[in-house]
CSV table of C-alpha atoms in Angstrom, one decimal:
chain,number,residue,atom,x,y,z
W,9,TYR,CA,16.0,-7.9,11.5
W,10,PHE,CA,13.2,-8.6,14.0
W,11,ARG,CA,14.0,-5.3,15.8
W,12,LYS,CA,14.1,-3.5,12.5
W,13,GLY,CA,10.5,-4.8,11.8
W,14,PHE,CA,9.4,-3.3,15.1
W,15,VAL,CA,11.0,0.1,14.3
W,16,LYS,CA,9.5,0.1,10.8
W,17,GLY,CA,6.1,-0.7,12.3
W,18,GLY,CA,6.4,2.4,14.4
W,19,GLU,CA,7.3,4.5,11.4
W,20,ILE,CA,4.3,3.1,9.5
W,21,ARG,CA,2.1,4.0,12.4
W,22,ALA,CA,3.4,7.5,12.6
W,23,SER,CA,3.1,7.9,8.8
W,24,MET,CA,-0.5,6.7,8.9
W,25,GLU,CA,-1.3,9.1,11.7
W,26,GLY,CA,0.3,11.9,9.6
W,27,ILE,CA,-1.8,11.0,6.6
W,28,ASN,CA,-5.0,10.8,8.6
W,29,SER,CA,-4.4,14.0,10.4
W,30,PHE,CA,-3.5,15.8,7.1
W,31,LEU,CA,-6.6,14.5,5.4
W,32,PHE,CA,-8.8,15.5,8.3
W,33,ASP,CA,-7.4,19.0,8.5
W,34,VAL,CA,-7.6,19.6,4.7
W,35,LEU,CA,-11.0,18.0,4.1
W,36,SER,CA,-12.6,19.7,7.1
W,37,GLY,CA,-11.4,23.1,5.7
W,38,ILE,CA,-11.9,22.3,2.0
W,39,LYS,CA,-13.9,25.4,1.4
W,40,THR,CA,-11.1,27.6,2.8
W,41,VAL,CA,-8.5,25.7,0.7
W,42,LYS,CA,-10.6,26.2,-2.4
W,43,ALA,CA,-11.4,29.8,-1.6
W,44,PHE,CA,-7.7,30.8,-1.4
W,45,GLY,CA,-6.5,28.6,-4.3
W,46,ASP,CA,-4.3,26.6,-2.0
W,47,TRP,CA,-5.2,23.2,-3.4
W,48,ARG,CA,-1.9,22.7,-5.3
W,49,TYR,CA,0.1,23.0,-2.1
W,50,HIS,CA,-2.2,20.5,-0.3
W,51,ALA,CA,-2.1,18.1,-3.2
W,52,ALA,CA,1.7,18.2,-3.1
W,53,GLU,CA,1.8,17.7,0.6
W,54,TYR,CA,-0.6,14.7,0.3
W,55,LYS,CA,1.7,13.2,-2.3
W,56,ARG,CA,4.6,13.7,0.1
W,57,HIS,CA,2.8,11.9,2.9
W,58,ILE,CA,1.8,9.0,0.6
W,59,LYS,CA,5.4,8.7,-0.8
W,60,GLN,CA,6.8,8.6,2.8
W,61,PHE,CA,4.3,5.8,3.7
W,62,HIS,CA,5.2,3.9,0.5
W,63,ASP,CA,8.9,4.1,1.1
W,64,ILE,CA,8.5,2.8,4.7
W,65,THR,CA,6.3,0.0,3.5
W,66,MET,CA,8.8,-1.0,0.9
W,67,GLN,CA,11.6,-0.9,3.5
W,68,MET,CA,9.6,-3.2,5.7
W,69,THR,CA,9.0,-5.6,2.7
W,70,ASP,CA,12.7,-5.6,2.0
W,71,ASN,CA,13.3,-6.5,5.6
W,72,ARG,CA,10.9,-9.4,5.3
W,73,ILE,CA,12.6,-10.7,2.2
W,74,VAL,CA,16.1,-10.5,3.7
W,75,THR,CA,14.8,-12.3,6.8
W,76,THR,CA,13.4,-15.0,4.7
W,77,LEU,CA,16.6,-15.3,2.6
W,78,PHE,CA,18.7,-15.7,5.7
W,79,GLN,CA,16.3,-18.2,7.2
W,80,GLU,CA,16.8,-20.8,4.4
W,81,PRO,CA,20.6,-21.1,4.7
W,82,PHE,CA,20.5,-20.9,8.5
W,83,LEU,CA,18.1,-23.8,8.7
W,84,PHE,CA,20.1,-25.8,6.2
W,85,LEU,CA,23.3,-25.1,8.2
W,86,LEU,CA,21.5,-26.2,11.3
W,87,MET,CA,20.5,-29.4,9.7
W,88,VAL,CA,24.1,-30.2,8.5
W,89,ILE,CA,25.5,-29.5,12.0
W,90,CYS,CA,22.9,-31.8,13.5
W,91,ILE,CA,23.8,-34.6,11.1
W,92,VAL,CA,27.6,-34.1,11.6
W,93,VAL,CA,27.2,-34.2,15.4
W,94,ALA,CA,24.9,-37.2,15.2
W,95,VAL,CA,27.3,-39.2,13.0
W,96,LYS,CA,30.6,-38.1,14.4
W,97,TYR,CA,30.0,-37.7,18.1
W,98,LEU,CA,26.8,-39.6,18.9
W,99,GLN,CA,27.4,-42.5,16.5
W,100,LYS,CA,23.7,-42.6,15.4
W,101,PRO,CA,22.8,-45.1,12.7
W,102,PHE,CA,21.8,-44.0,9.2
W,103,ALA,CA,18.1,-45.1,9.7
W,104,THR,CA,17.8,-42.7,12.7
W,105,LEU,CA,19.3,-39.9,10.6
W,106,THR,CA,16.8,-40.6,7.8
W,107,VAL,CA,13.9,-40.4,10.2
W,108,PHE,CA,15.4,-37.1,11.6
W,109,LEU,CA,15.6,-35.6,8.0
W,110,VAL,CA,12.0,-36.6,7.2
W,111,ILE,CA,10.8,-35.0,10.5
W,112,PHE,CA,13.0,-31.9,9.9
W,113,ILE,CA,11.6,-31.5,6.3
W,114,GLN,CA,8.0,-31.8,7.7
W,115,ILE,CA,8.8,-29.1,10.4
W,116,LEU,CA,10.5,-26.7,8.0
W,117,PRO,CA,7.3,-25.1,6.5
W,118,ARG,CA,5.9,-24.6,10.0
W,119,ALA,CA,9.1,-23.0,11.2
W,120,LYS,CA,9.0,-20.6,8.2
W,121,ALA,CA,5.3,-19.7,9.0
W,122,LEU,CA,6.2,-19.2,12.6
W,123,ASN,CA,9.0,-16.8,11.6
W,124,GLY,CA,6.6,-14.9,9.3
W,125,HIS,CA,4.1,-14.6,12.2
W,126,TRP,CA,6.9,-13.4,14.5
W,127,ILE,CA,7.8,-10.6,12.0
W,128,THR,CA,4.1,-9.6,11.7
W,129,VAL,CA,3.8,-9.4,15.5
W,130,ASN,CA,6.9,-7.2,15.7
W,131,GLU,CA,5.6,-4.9,13.0
W,132,SER,CA,2.2,-4.6,14.8
W,133,LEU,CA,3.5,-3.9,18.3
W,134,PRO,CA,3.9,-0.2,17.7
W,135,HIS,CA,0.2,0.0,16.8
W,136,LEU,CA,-0.7,-1.8,20.0
W,137,SER,CA,1.5,0.5,22.1
W,138,LYS,CA,-0.4,3.5,20.6
W,139,VAL,CA,-3.7,2.0,21.5
W,140,LEU,CA,-2.5,1.3,25.1
W,141,GLU,CA,-1.1,4.9,25.3
W,142,ILE,CA,-4.5,6.3,24.3
W,143,GLY,CA,-6.3,4.0,26.7
W,144,ARG,CA,-4.0,5.0,29.6
W,145,ARG,CA,-4.4,8.8,29.1
W,146,THR,CA,-6.2,10.6,31.9
W,147,ASP,CA,-7.1,13.7,30.0
W,148,LYS,CA,-10.1,12.3,28.2
W,149,THR,CA,-12.7,15.0,27.9
W,150,TYR,CA,-15.6,12.5,27.8
W,151,LEU,CA,-14.6,11.2,31.2
W,152,SER,CA,-14.4,14.5,33.0
W,153,THR,CA,-16.7,15.2,35.9
W,154,GLY,CA,-17.6,18.4,37.7
W,155,THR,CA,-17.1,21.9,36.5
W,156,LYS,CA,-14.1,23.8,35.2
W,157,LYS,CA,-13.7,27.5,35.1
W,158,HIS,CA,-12.3,28.9,31.9
W,159,ALA,CA,-10.4,32.1,31.6
W,160,THR,CA,-12.1,34.8,29.6
W,161,LEU,CA,-10.6,37.6,27.6
W,162,THR,CA,-10.5,40.9,29.5
W,163,ARG,CA,-9.4,42.8,26.4
W,164,ASP,CA,-9.9,42.6,22.7
W,165,ILE,CA,-7.3,40.9,20.4
W,166,ARG,CA,-6.1,43.3,17.8
W,167,PHE,CA,-4.2,42.4,14.7
W,168,GLU,CA,-2.2,45.2,13.0
W,169,ASN,CA,-0.1,45.0,9.9
W,170,VAL,CA,-0.7,41.3,9.5
W,171,TRP,CA,-0.4,39.8,6.0
W,172,LEU,CA,-0.8,36.2,5.0
W,173,ARG,CA,-0.6,34.5,1.6
W,174,TYR,CA,-0.4,30.8,0.9
W,175,PRO,CA,2.2,29.5,-1.5
W,176,GLU,CA,0.9,29.6,-5.1
W,177,ALA,CA,-2.1,31.7,-4.2
W,178,GLU,CA,-2.7,34.8,-6.2
W,179,ARG,CA,-4.2,37.0,-3.5
W,180,PHE,CA,-3.7,37.4,0.2
W,181,ALA,CA,-5.7,35.3,2.6
W,182,LEU,CA,-5.4,38.0,5.3
W,183,SER,CA,-4.4,41.6,5.0
W,184,ARG,CA,-5.0,44.0,7.9
């Protein structure tokens, strides 16, 4: 389940990137969206992105719940095994076992918290890897030095018989 948390963390990162990119694209071109009556399509697309993010988040929450549910019986079984080994094989007295149980009960909440933190770290690692990936890129335009020659057009670009209409729009966005 720890690995699953890492995978779901990556899916959440990708979903958040999709939402941010979609919103940036639509909001930066909101006048065009409104002009061509394409807002219904974009609203539906936004809802799809949000639903995908919600579904992944719920799957991650389910993963946390399952991990916690398995942790309780595992720790109890571990305690029982320690008691059986201590009594049967090590011949420890009852007083020693009582002290062990008290210490174990004191440590249990900390072990649960540590498990929760471990899951959070695994879910956050994909975000960190994205930050590191961006930091290691060498194609940063703000770091470039010198000059670059850009190719220029030697001829015109001509569009012939091109038609474009957005879904649910009443008129063509482009007709040449």
